[in-house]
Amino acid sequence: MIRDAIIEGNHRYSLTRVWDITNENRALFIMLNPSTADEQQDDMTTKRCINFAKRWKCGSLEICNLFSYRTTYPKDLRKLPYPDIIGEKNRYYLEKAFKEATIVVVAWGKQGKLHKQSTHIHPLLKQWSHEHKKTIYCLGFLRNKEPRHPLYAPTETEIIDFFTNPPFDGGKLPCKIGKQ
């Protein structure tokens, strides 16, 4: 396993894992904020994302976040001013990862509404999806209409299209992506 991370101070902008260098398919997970995983160790979320990506026949993954500030407890993000948790390079690394990904999965969980960040990211995701002709997926929706976090999705969960199966339409059609 090849492990890498872009960490500057209290911010982690990107985390990558490569387990098959011959397979160019890469999954991108966009979640809430980074925790303890770095270029040497995986946390439970990273391990779960790797398992999903392997199931989707990817050879690597990248994890980026709505907020780049590293903390094990998302509630800590509420205590800090927005500029301190977003990270000045976060958008750059997020867009770079989006361009390089084969499969994009949003999975920030119930806290995505913090500082209205999930609302702010929607137009960017739609724009990037259109520009790069990529579908954005999720692992289902929560009651608050945010995309489910990988730790809280059953192992057999099928990804669904994030924009054409919105939770308020009741859409939960499984999408098979093995042939992409």
Short mmCIF file of N, CA and C in Angstrom, two decimals:
data_model
loop_
_atom_site.label_atom_id
_atom_site.label_comp_id
_atom_site.label_asym_id
_atom_site.label_seq_id
_atom_site.Cartn_x
_atom_site.Cartn_y
_atom_site.Cartn_z
N MET A 1 0.86 -1.18 0.00
CA MET A 1 0.00 0.00 0.00
C MET A 1 0.90 1.24 0.00
N ILE A 2 0.64 2.12 -0.95
CA ILE A 2 1.35 3.40 -1.00
C ILE A 2 0.46 4.43 -0.31
N ARG A 3 1.02 5.11 0.69
CA ARG A 3 0.25 6.08 1.47
C ARG A 3 0.86 7.47 1.30
N ASP A 4 0.00 8.47 1.16
CA ASP A 4 0.48 9.84 1.07
C ASP A 4 -0.58 10.77 1.66
N ALA A 5 -0.13 11.91 2.13
CA ALA A 5 -1.04 12.92 2.66
C ALA A 5 -0.40 14.29 2.48
N ILE A 6 -1.24 15.27 2.22
CA ILE A 6 -0.78 16.66 2.16
C ILE A 6 -1.29 17.34 3.42
N ILE A 7 -0.36 17.57 4.34
CA ILE A 7 -0.69 18.14 5.65
C ILE A 7 0.16 19.38 5.86
N GLU A 8 -0.50 20.46 6.25
CA GLU A 8 0.20 21.71 6.58
C GLU A 8 -0.38 22.21 7.90
N GLY A 9 0.42 22.18 8.94
CA GLY A 9 -0.05 22.62 10.25
C GLY A 9 -1.22 21.76 10.72
N ASN A 10 -2.33 22.40 11.06
CA ASN A 10 -3.53 21.70 11.53
C ASN A 10 -4.45 21.27 10.39
N HIS A 11 -4.00 21.40 9.17
CA HIS A 11 -4.85 21.10 8.01
C HIS A 11 -4.32 19.92 7.21
N ARG A 12 -5.25 19.04 6.84
CA ARG A 12 -4.93 17.98 5.89
C ARG A 12 -5.79 18.24 4.66
N TYR A 13 -5.14 18.47 3.55
CA TYR A 13 -5.85 18.80 2.32
C TYR A 13 -6.18 17.57 1.48
N SER A 14 -5.37 16.55 1.60
CA SER A 14 -5.57 15.37 0.77
C SER A 14 -4.95 14.16 1.46
N LEU A 15 -5.59 13.02 1.26
CA LEU A 15 -5.07 11.74 1.75
C LEU A 15 -5.23 10.75 0.60
N THR A 16 -4.16 10.08 0.21
CA THR A 16 -4.26 9.10 -0.88
C THR A 16 -3.75 7.74 -0.42
N ARG A 17 -4.37 6.73 -1.02
CA ARG A 17 -3.97 5.34 -0.81
C ARG A 17 -3.99 4.65 -2.17
N VAL A 18 -2.90 3.97 -2.49
CA VAL A 18 -2.81 3.23 -3.75
C VAL A 18 -2.47 1.78 -3.40
N TRP A 19 -3.32 0.85 -3.81
CA TRP A 19 -3.08 -0.57 -3.55
C TRP A 19 -2.85 -1.36 -4.83
N ASP A 20 -3.12 -0.75 -5.99
CA ASP A 20 -2.89 -1.43 -7.27
C ASP A 20 -2.43 -0.39 -8.28
N ILE A 21 -1.11 -0.30 -8.48
CA ILE A 21 -0.57 0.74 -9.37
C ILE A 21 -0.90 0.49 -10.83
N THR A 22 -1.36 -0.71 -11.17
CA THR A 22 -1.73 -1.02 -12.55
C THR A 22 -3.17 -0.62 -12.87
N ASN A 23 -3.93 -0.28 -11.86
CA ASN A 23 -5.35 0.09 -12.02
C ASN A 23 -5.48 1.60 -11.86
N GLU A 24 -5.83 2.29 -12.93
CA GLU A 24 -5.92 3.75 -12.90
C GLU A 24 -7.22 4.29 -12.31
N ASN A 25 -8.18 3.43 -12.02
CA ASN A 25 -9.45 3.90 -11.45
C ASN A 25 -9.23 4.40 -10.03
N ARG A 26 -9.66 5.64 -9.79
CA ARG A 26 -9.48 6.26 -8.47
C ARG A 26 -10.82 6.76 -7.95
N ALA A 27 -11.11 6.43 -6.70
CA ALA A 27 -12.30 6.95 -6.03
C ALA A 27 -11.91 8.18 -5.23
N LEU A 28 -12.75 9.20 -5.30
CA LEU A 28 -12.59 10.38 -4.45
C LEU A 28 -13.76 10.41 -3.48
N PHE A 29 -13.45 10.47 -2.20
CA PHE A 29 -14.45 10.67 -1.17
C PHE A 29 -14.33 12.10 -0.66
N ILE A 30 -15.44 12.82 -0.68
CA ILE A 30 -15.47 14.18 -0.13
C ILE A 30 -16.27 14.09 1.16
N MET A 31 -15.57 14.26 2.28
CA MET A 31 -16.22 14.12 3.58
C MET A 31 -16.17 15.43 4.35
N LEU A 32 -16.40 15.38 5.66
CA LEU A 32 -16.52 16.61 6.45
C LEU A 32 -15.18 17.22 6.80
N ASN A 33 -14.38 16.49 7.57
CA ASN A 33 -13.08 16.99 8.01
C ASN A 33 -12.15 15.81 8.29
N PRO A 34 -10.85 16.04 8.19
CA PRO A 34 -9.90 14.96 8.45
C PRO A 34 -9.75 14.68 9.94
N SER A 35 -9.43 13.44 10.23
CA SER A 35 -9.21 13.04 11.62
C SER A 35 -7.73 12.67 11.79
N THR A 36 -7.45 11.44 12.16
CA THR A 36 -6.08 11.05 12.51
C THR A 36 -5.28 10.43 11.37
N ALA A 37 -5.92 10.02 10.30
CA ALA A 37 -5.18 9.37 9.21
C ALA A 37 -4.16 10.33 8.62
N ASP A 38 -3.00 9.78 8.28
CA ASP A 38 -1.95 10.58 7.67
C ASP A 38 -1.17 9.70 6.68
N GLU A 39 0.04 10.11 6.33
CA GLU A 39 0.81 9.35 5.35
C GLU A 39 1.33 8.02 5.91
N GLN A 40 1.15 7.78 7.21
CA GLN A 40 1.63 6.53 7.81
C GLN A 40 0.52 5.62 8.31
N GLN A 41 -0.57 6.19 8.79
CA GLN A 41 -1.61 5.36 9.41
C GLN A 41 -2.99 5.65 8.85
N ASP A 42 -3.83 4.61 8.90
CA ASP A 42 -5.23 4.73 8.49
C ASP A 42 -6.10 4.82 9.74
N ASP A 43 -7.20 5.54 9.64
CA ASP A 43 -8.21 5.50 10.69
C ASP A 43 -9.36 4.62 10.19
N MET A 44 -10.38 4.46 11.00
CA MET A 44 -11.50 3.58 10.63
C MET A 44 -12.21 4.06 9.35
N THR A 45 -12.35 5.38 9.21
CA THR A 45 -13.02 5.91 8.02
C THR A 45 -12.21 5.59 6.76
N THR A 46 -10.91 5.78 6.83
CA THR A 46 -10.06 5.49 5.67
C THR A 46 -10.15 4.01 5.30
N LYS A 47 -10.11 3.14 6.28
CA LYS A 47 -10.22 1.70 6.01
C LYS A 47 -11.56 1.37 5.35
N ARG A 48 -12.62 2.01 5.82
CA ARG A 48 -13.95 1.76 5.25
C ARG A 48 -14.01 2.25 3.80
N CYS A 49 -13.43 3.43 3.55
CA CYS A 49 -13.41 3.97 2.19
C CYS A 49 -12.61 3.08 1.25
N ILE A 50 -11.48 2.56 1.73
CA ILE A 50 -10.68 1.64 0.92
C ILE A 50 -11.51 0.42 0.53
N ASN A 51 -12.24 -0.13 1.47
CA ASN A 51 -13.08 -1.30 1.18
C ASN A 51 -14.14 -1.00 0.13
N PHE A 52 -14.79 0.17 0.25
CA PHE A 52 -15.77 0.55 -0.77
C PHE A 52 -15.09 0.70 -2.13
N ALA A 53 -13.96 1.41 -2.18
CA ALA A 53 -13.26 1.65 -3.44
C ALA A 53 -12.81 0.34 -4.10
N LYS A 54 -12.35 -0.60 -3.31
CA LYS A 54 -11.97 -1.91 -3.86
C LYS A 54 -13.19 -2.61 -4.45
N ARG A 55 -14.32 -2.49 -3.78
CA ARG A 55 -15.55 -3.10 -4.29
C ARG A 55 -15.94 -2.50 -5.64
N TRP A 56 -15.62 -1.22 -5.84
CA TRP A 56 -15.95 -0.54 -7.09
C TRP A 56 -14.85 -0.72 -8.13
N LYS A 57 -13.91 -1.61 -7.86
CA LYS A 57 -12.83 -1.96 -8.79
C LYS A 57 -11.85 -0.81 -9.04
N CYS A 58 -11.59 -0.03 -8.00
CA CYS A 58 -10.59 1.04 -8.08
C CYS A 58 -9.25 0.52 -7.57
N GLY A 59 -8.19 1.14 -8.05
CA GLY A 59 -6.85 0.80 -7.59
C GLY A 59 -6.30 1.78 -6.58
N SER A 60 -7.05 2.87 -6.34
CA SER A 60 -6.60 3.88 -5.39
C SER A 60 -7.79 4.73 -4.95
N LEU A 61 -7.52 5.54 -3.93
CA LEU A 61 -8.53 6.51 -3.50
C LEU A 61 -7.86 7.77 -3.01
N GLU A 62 -8.64 8.82 -2.99
CA GLU A 62 -8.22 10.08 -2.41
C GLU A 62 -9.37 10.56 -1.53
N ILE A 63 -9.01 11.13 -0.40
CA ILE A 63 -10.01 11.69 0.50
C ILE A 63 -9.72 13.17 0.66
N CYS A 64 -10.73 13.98 0.38
CA CYS A 64 -10.70 15.42 0.63
C CYS A 64 -11.93 15.74 1.48
N ASN A 65 -12.01 16.97 1.95
CA ASN A 65 -13.06 17.30 2.90
C ASN A 65 -13.62 18.70 2.68
N LEU A 66 -14.83 18.92 3.20
CA LEU A 66 -15.42 20.26 3.17
C LEU A 66 -14.55 21.22 3.98
N PHE A 67 -14.05 20.73 5.12
CA PHE A 67 -13.16 21.51 5.99
C PHE A 67 -11.85 20.74 6.10
N SER A 68 -10.73 21.44 6.02
CA SER A 68 -9.44 20.75 6.07
C SER A 68 -8.85 20.67 7.47
N TYR A 69 -9.47 21.32 8.45
CA TYR A 69 -8.95 21.31 9.82
C TYR A 69 -9.04 19.91 10.42
N ARG A 70 -7.94 19.43 10.99
CA ARG A 70 -7.88 18.07 11.54
C ARG A 70 -8.38 18.04 12.98
N THR A 71 -9.40 17.25 13.22
CA THR A 71 -9.89 16.99 14.57
C THR A 71 -10.67 15.68 14.55
N THR A 72 -10.56 14.94 15.63
CA THR A 72 -11.31 13.69 15.75
C THR A 72 -12.78 13.96 16.03
N TYR A 73 -13.06 15.13 16.56
CA TYR A 73 -14.43 15.47 16.98
C TYR A 73 -14.99 16.61 16.13
N PRO A 74 -15.90 16.31 15.19
CA PRO A 74 -16.47 17.35 14.34
C PRO A 74 -17.09 18.52 15.12
N LYS A 75 -17.57 18.26 16.33
CA LYS A 75 -18.16 19.35 17.12
C LYS A 75 -17.12 20.44 17.43
N ASP A 76 -15.83 20.08 17.42
CA ASP A 76 -14.77 21.07 17.64
C ASP A 76 -14.76 22.14 16.55
N LEU A 77 -15.25 21.79 15.36
CA LEU A 77 -15.27 22.75 14.25
C LEU A 77 -16.17 23.93 14.57
N ARG A 78 -17.20 23.71 15.38
CA ARG A 78 -18.13 24.78 15.74
C ARG A 78 -17.47 25.86 16.59
N LYS A 79 -16.40 25.50 17.27
CA LYS A 79 -15.74 26.42 18.20
C LYS A 79 -14.77 27.37 17.50
N LEU A 80 -14.47 27.08 16.25
CA LEU A 80 -13.46 27.86 15.53
C LEU A 80 -14.09 28.70 14.44
N PRO A 81 -13.47 29.85 14.12
CA PRO A 81 -13.99 30.68 13.03
C PRO A 81 -13.84 29.96 11.68
N TYR A 82 -14.75 30.27 10.80
CA TYR A 82 -14.79 29.63 9.47
C TYR A 82 -13.43 29.64 8.77
N PRO A 83 -12.73 30.79 8.68
CA PRO A 83 -11.45 30.78 7.96
C PRO A 83 -10.42 29.81 8.56
N ASP A 84 -10.53 29.54 9.86
CA ASP A 84 -9.57 28.64 10.51
C ASP A 84 -9.83 27.17 10.18
N ILE A 85 -11.05 26.82 9.82
CA ILE A 85 -11.36 25.40 9.58
C ILE A 85 -11.43 25.05 8.09
N ILE A 86 -11.62 26.05 7.23
CA ILE A 86 -11.76 25.75 5.81
C ILE A 86 -10.40 25.45 5.16
N GLY A 87 -9.38 26.15 5.57
CA GLY A 87 -8.05 25.93 4.99
C GLY A 87 -7.89 26.70 3.69
N GLU A 88 -6.84 27.48 3.58
CA GLU A 88 -6.68 28.37 2.43
C GLU A 88 -6.44 27.63 1.11
N LYS A 89 -6.00 26.38 1.16
CA LYS A 89 -5.72 25.62 -0.06
C LYS A 89 -6.76 24.52 -0.31
N ASN A 90 -7.81 24.48 0.48
CA ASN A 90 -8.76 23.37 0.41
C ASN A 90 -9.44 23.26 -0.95
N ARG A 91 -9.90 24.38 -1.47
CA ARG A 91 -10.60 24.33 -2.76
C ARG A 91 -9.67 23.85 -3.88
N TYR A 92 -8.44 24.31 -3.86
CA TYR A 92 -7.47 23.90 -4.88
C TYR A 92 -7.31 22.37 -4.89
N TYR A 93 -7.07 21.79 -3.72
CA TYR A 93 -6.86 20.34 -3.66
C TYR A 93 -8.13 19.56 -3.94
N LEU A 94 -9.26 20.11 -3.55
CA LEU A 94 -10.54 19.45 -3.82
C LEU A 94 -10.79 19.39 -5.33
N GLU A 95 -10.58 20.49 -6.02
CA GLU A 95 -10.80 20.50 -7.47
C GLU A 95 -9.78 19.61 -8.19
N LYS A 96 -8.55 19.64 -7.75
CA LYS A 96 -7.51 18.78 -8.35
C LYS A 96 -7.90 17.31 -8.21
N ALA A 97 -8.34 16.92 -7.02
CA ALA A 97 -8.75 15.53 -6.78
C ALA A 97 -9.96 15.17 -7.63
N PHE A 98 -10.89 16.11 -7.76
CA PHE A 98 -12.09 15.88 -8.56
C PHE A 98 -11.71 15.56 -10.01
N LYS A 99 -10.80 16.35 -10.57
CA LYS A 99 -10.37 16.14 -11.96
C LYS A 99 -9.73 14.78 -12.16
N GLU A 100 -8.99 14.30 -11.16
CA GLU A 100 -8.23 13.06 -11.28
C GLU A 100 -9.05 11.81 -10.96
N ALA A 101 -10.21 11.99 -10.36
CA ALA A 101 -11.00 10.84 -9.90
C ALA A 101 -11.79 10.20 -11.04
N THR A 102 -11.99 8.90 -10.91
CA THR A 102 -12.86 8.15 -11.80
C THR A 102 -14.27 8.13 -11.23
N ILE A 103 -14.35 7.99 -9.91
CA ILE A 103 -15.62 7.94 -9.19
C ILE A 103 -15.56 8.98 -8.08
N VAL A 104 -16.57 9.85 -8.00
CA VAL A 104 -16.64 10.87 -6.96
C VAL A 104 -17.81 10.55 -6.04
N VAL A 105 -17.51 10.43 -4.74
CA VAL A 105 -18.54 10.10 -3.75
C VAL A 105 -18.53 11.17 -2.66
N VAL A 106 -19.67 11.85 -2.49
CA VAL A 106 -19.80 12.80 -1.39
C VAL A 106 -20.34 12.05 -0.18
N ALA A 107 -19.76 12.32 0.98
CA ALA A 107 -20.08 11.50 2.16
C ALA A 107 -19.79 12.26 3.45
N TRP A 108 -20.25 13.51 3.54
CA TRP A 108 -19.86 14.33 4.69
C TRP A 108 -20.74 14.15 5.92
N GLY A 109 -21.85 13.45 5.82
CA GLY A 109 -22.66 13.18 7.01
C GLY A 109 -23.46 14.37 7.50
N LYS A 110 -24.04 14.21 8.68
CA LYS A 110 -25.01 15.18 9.19
C LYS A 110 -24.44 16.55 9.50
N GLN A 111 -23.14 16.67 9.72
CA GLN A 111 -22.54 17.96 10.07
C GLN A 111 -22.22 18.83 8.85
N GLY A 112 -22.55 18.37 7.67
CA GLY A 112 -22.24 19.13 6.45
C GLY A 112 -22.85 20.51 6.40
N LYS A 113 -23.92 20.72 7.15
CA LYS A 113 -24.58 22.02 7.16
C LYS A 113 -23.84 23.07 7.99
N LEU A 114 -22.79 22.65 8.71
CA LEU A 114 -22.01 23.58 9.51
C LEU A 114 -21.50 24.72 8.63
N HIS A 115 -21.71 25.94 9.06
CA HIS A 115 -21.34 27.13 8.28
C HIS A 115 -21.93 27.10 6.87
N LYS A 116 -23.02 26.34 6.70
CA LYS A 116 -23.70 26.20 5.40
C LYS A 116 -22.76 25.67 4.32
N GLN A 117 -21.75 24.92 4.74
CA GLN A 117 -20.72 24.48 3.79
C GLN A 117 -21.27 23.54 2.72
N SER A 118 -22.18 22.64 3.09
CA SER A 118 -22.72 21.74 2.06
C SER A 118 -23.54 22.52 1.04
N THR A 119 -24.18 23.59 1.48
CA THR A 119 -24.93 24.45 0.55
C THR A 119 -23.97 25.20 -0.37
N HIS A 120 -22.85 25.67 0.17
CA HIS A 120 -21.86 26.39 -0.63
C HIS A 120 -21.18 25.49 -1.66
N ILE A 121 -20.99 24.22 -1.32
CA ILE A 121 -20.25 23.33 -2.22
C ILE A 121 -21.11 22.81 -3.38
N HIS A 122 -22.43 22.79 -3.21
CA HIS A 122 -23.31 22.25 -4.27
C HIS A 122 -23.07 22.89 -5.64
N PRO A 123 -23.07 24.23 -5.75
CA PRO A 123 -22.85 24.81 -7.09
C PRO A 123 -21.48 24.43 -7.68
N LEU A 124 -20.45 24.37 -6.83
CA LEU A 124 -19.14 23.97 -7.33
C LEU A 124 -19.16 22.53 -7.84
N LEU A 125 -19.79 21.65 -7.08
CA LEU A 125 -19.87 20.25 -7.51
C LEU A 125 -20.63 20.11 -8.82
N LYS A 126 -21.72 20.85 -8.95
CA LYS A 126 -22.48 20.81 -10.21
C LYS A 126 -21.64 21.32 -11.37
N GLN A 127 -20.93 22.41 -11.13
CA GLN A 127 -20.07 22.99 -12.17
C GLN A 127 -18.98 21.99 -12.58
N TRP A 128 -18.28 21.44 -11.60
CA TRP A 128 -17.20 20.49 -11.90
C TRP A 128 -17.75 19.24 -12.57
N SER A 129 -18.91 18.78 -12.12
CA SER A 129 -19.54 17.60 -12.71
C SER A 129 -19.81 17.83 -14.19
N HIS A 130 -20.32 19.02 -14.51
CA HIS A 130 -20.62 19.37 -15.90
C HIS A 130 -19.32 19.52 -16.71
N GLU A 131 -18.36 20.27 -16.17
CA GLU A 131 -17.11 20.53 -16.89
C GLU A 131 -16.33 19.24 -17.18
N HIS A 132 -16.32 18.33 -16.23
CA HIS A 132 -15.51 17.12 -16.35
C HIS A 132 -16.33 15.88 -16.69
N LYS A 133 -17.63 16.10 -16.96
CA LYS A 133 -18.53 15.02 -17.36
C LYS A 133 -18.47 13.82 -16.40
N LYS A 134 -18.64 14.13 -15.11
CA LYS A 134 -18.60 13.10 -14.08
C LYS A 134 -19.88 13.13 -13.27
N THR A 135 -20.36 11.95 -12.95
CA THR A 135 -21.49 11.82 -12.05
C THR A 135 -20.97 11.86 -10.62
N ILE A 136 -21.70 12.51 -9.75
CA ILE A 136 -21.34 12.54 -8.34
C ILE A 136 -22.28 11.61 -7.60
N TYR A 137 -21.70 10.71 -6.82
CA TYR A 137 -22.46 9.70 -6.11
C TYR A 137 -22.47 9.95 -4.61
N CYS A 138 -23.33 9.20 -3.92
CA CYS A 138 -23.31 9.17 -2.46
C CYS A 138 -23.74 7.79 -2.01
N LEU A 139 -23.62 7.54 -0.72
CA LEU A 139 -23.97 6.25 -0.12
C LEU A 139 -25.36 6.29 0.50
N GLY A 140 -26.21 7.15 -0.02
CA GLY A 140 -27.54 7.34 0.53
C GLY A 140 -27.62 8.67 1.26
N PHE A 141 -28.80 8.95 1.78
CA PHE A 141 -29.05 10.24 2.42
C PHE A 141 -29.53 10.05 3.86
N LEU A 142 -29.27 11.06 4.65
CA LEU A 142 -29.74 11.10 6.03
C LEU A 142 -31.06 11.85 6.09
N ARG A 143 -31.70 11.86 7.23
CA ARG A 143 -32.97 12.58 7.38
C ARG A 143 -32.82 14.07 7.09
N ASN A 144 -31.65 14.63 7.40
CA ASN A 144 -31.44 16.06 7.14
C ASN A 144 -30.98 16.33 5.70
N LYS A 145 -31.10 15.32 4.84
CA LYS A 145 -30.81 15.41 3.40
C LYS A 145 -29.33 15.55 3.06
N GLU A 146 -28.48 15.25 4.02
CA GLU A 146 -27.04 15.25 3.77
C GLU A 146 -26.62 13.83 3.37
N PRO A 147 -25.52 13.70 2.61
CA PRO A 147 -25.08 12.37 2.19
C PRO A 147 -24.46 11.57 3.35
N ARG A 148 -24.78 10.30 3.39
CA ARG A 148 -24.34 9.41 4.47
C ARG A 148 -22.82 9.26 4.50
N HIS A 149 -22.28 9.23 5.70
CA HIS A 149 -20.85 9.01 5.95
C HIS A 149 -20.55 7.51 5.80
N PRO A 150 -19.38 7.13 5.27
CA PRO A 150 -19.06 5.72 5.05
C PRO A 150 -19.12 4.84 6.30
N LEU A 151 -18.79 5.38 7.46
CA LEU A 151 -18.84 4.56 8.68
C LEU A 151 -20.26 4.13 9.03
N TYR A 152 -21.24 4.85 8.53
CA TYR A 152 -22.63 4.56 8.89
C TYR A 152 -23.42 3.97 7.72
N ALA A 153 -22.71 3.53 6.71
CA ALA A 153 -23.35 2.87 5.56
C ALA A 153 -23.02 1.38 5.62
N PRO A 154 -24.02 0.53 5.47
CA PRO A 154 -23.75 -0.91 5.46
C PRO A 154 -22.75 -1.26 4.35
N THR A 155 -21.97 -2.28 4.58
CA THR A 155 -20.93 -2.71 3.64
C THR A 155 -21.47 -2.94 2.23
N GLU A 156 -22.69 -3.46 2.13
CA GLU A 156 -23.27 -3.78 0.82
C GLU A 156 -23.97 -2.59 0.16
N THR A 157 -23.87 -1.41 0.73
CA THR A 157 -24.53 -0.23 0.18
C THR A 157 -24.10 0.03 -1.26
N GLU A 158 -25.08 0.27 -2.12
CA GLU A 158 -24.82 0.66 -3.50
C GLU A 158 -24.83 2.18 -3.57
N ILE A 159 -23.93 2.74 -4.36
CA ILE A 159 -23.92 4.19 -4.50
C ILE A 159 -25.08 4.63 -5.38
N ILE A 160 -25.54 5.85 -5.12
CA ILE A 160 -26.61 6.44 -5.92
C ILE A 160 -26.17 7.81 -6.40
N ASP A 161 -26.78 8.26 -7.47
CA ASP A 161 -26.47 9.57 -8.04
C ASP A 161 -26.92 10.65 -7.06
N PHE A 162 -25.99 11.48 -6.65
CA PHE A 162 -26.26 12.51 -5.64
C PHE A 162 -27.25 13.56 -6.12
N PHE A 163 -27.17 13.96 -7.38
CA PHE A 163 -28.02 15.04 -7.86
C PHE A 163 -29.33 14.59 -8.50
N THR A 164 -29.39 13.40 -9.09
CA THR A 164 -30.65 13.00 -9.73
C THR A 164 -31.51 12.10 -8.85
N ASN A 165 -31.03 11.74 -7.69
CA ASN A 165 -31.82 10.97 -6.73
C ASN A 165 -31.87 11.72 -5.40
N PRO A 166 -32.34 12.96 -5.41
CA PRO A 166 -32.35 13.71 -4.15
C PRO A 166 -33.28 13.06 -3.13
N PRO A 167 -32.95 13.17 -1.86
CA PRO A 167 -33.74 12.52 -0.82
C PRO A 167 -35.17 13.03 -0.75
N PHE A 168 -35.39 14.27 -1.14
CA PHE A 168 -36.74 14.82 -1.06
C PHE A 168 -37.64 14.28 -2.16
N ASP A 169 -37.06 13.59 -3.17
CA ASP A 169 -37.86 12.91 -4.19
C ASP A 169 -38.07 11.45 -3.83
N GLY A 170 -37.46 11.02 -2.74
CA GLY A 170 -37.56 9.63 -2.32
C GLY A 170 -36.70 8.71 -3.15
N GLY A 171 -35.82 9.26 -4.00
CA GLY A 171 -35.01 8.43 -4.88
C GLY A 171 -33.94 7.66 -4.14
N LYS A 172 -33.91 6.37 -4.29
CA LYS A 172 -32.87 5.54 -3.69
C LYS A 172 -32.57 4.38 -4.62
N LEU A 173 -32.42 4.67 -5.89
CA LEU A 173 -32.16 3.61 -6.86
C LEU A 173 -30.68 3.28 -6.87
N PRO A 174 -30.32 2.00 -6.73
CA PRO A 174 -28.91 1.65 -6.74
C PRO A 174 -28.32 1.85 -8.12
N CYS A 175 -27.11 2.34 -8.18
CA CYS A 175 -26.40 2.52 -9.44
C CYS A 175 -25.23 1.55 -9.48
N LYS A 176 -25.14 0.77 -10.51
CA LYS A 176 -24.00 -0.13 -10.69
C LYS A 176 -22.94 0.62 -11.46
N ILE A 177 -21.72 0.60 -10.99
CA ILE A 177 -20.68 1.36 -11.68
C ILE A 177 -19.49 0.50 -12.09
N GLY A 178 -19.57 -0.78 -11.93
CA GLY A 178 -18.44 -1.65 -12.22
C GLY A 178 -17.92 -1.54 -13.64
N LYS A 179 -18.76 -1.14 -14.61
CA LYS A 179 -18.35 -1.08 -16.02
C LYS A 179 -17.81 0.28 -16.42
N GLN A 180 -17.78 1.22 -15.52
CA GLN A 180 -17.29 2.55 -15.87
C GLN A 180 -15.78 2.59 -15.88
#
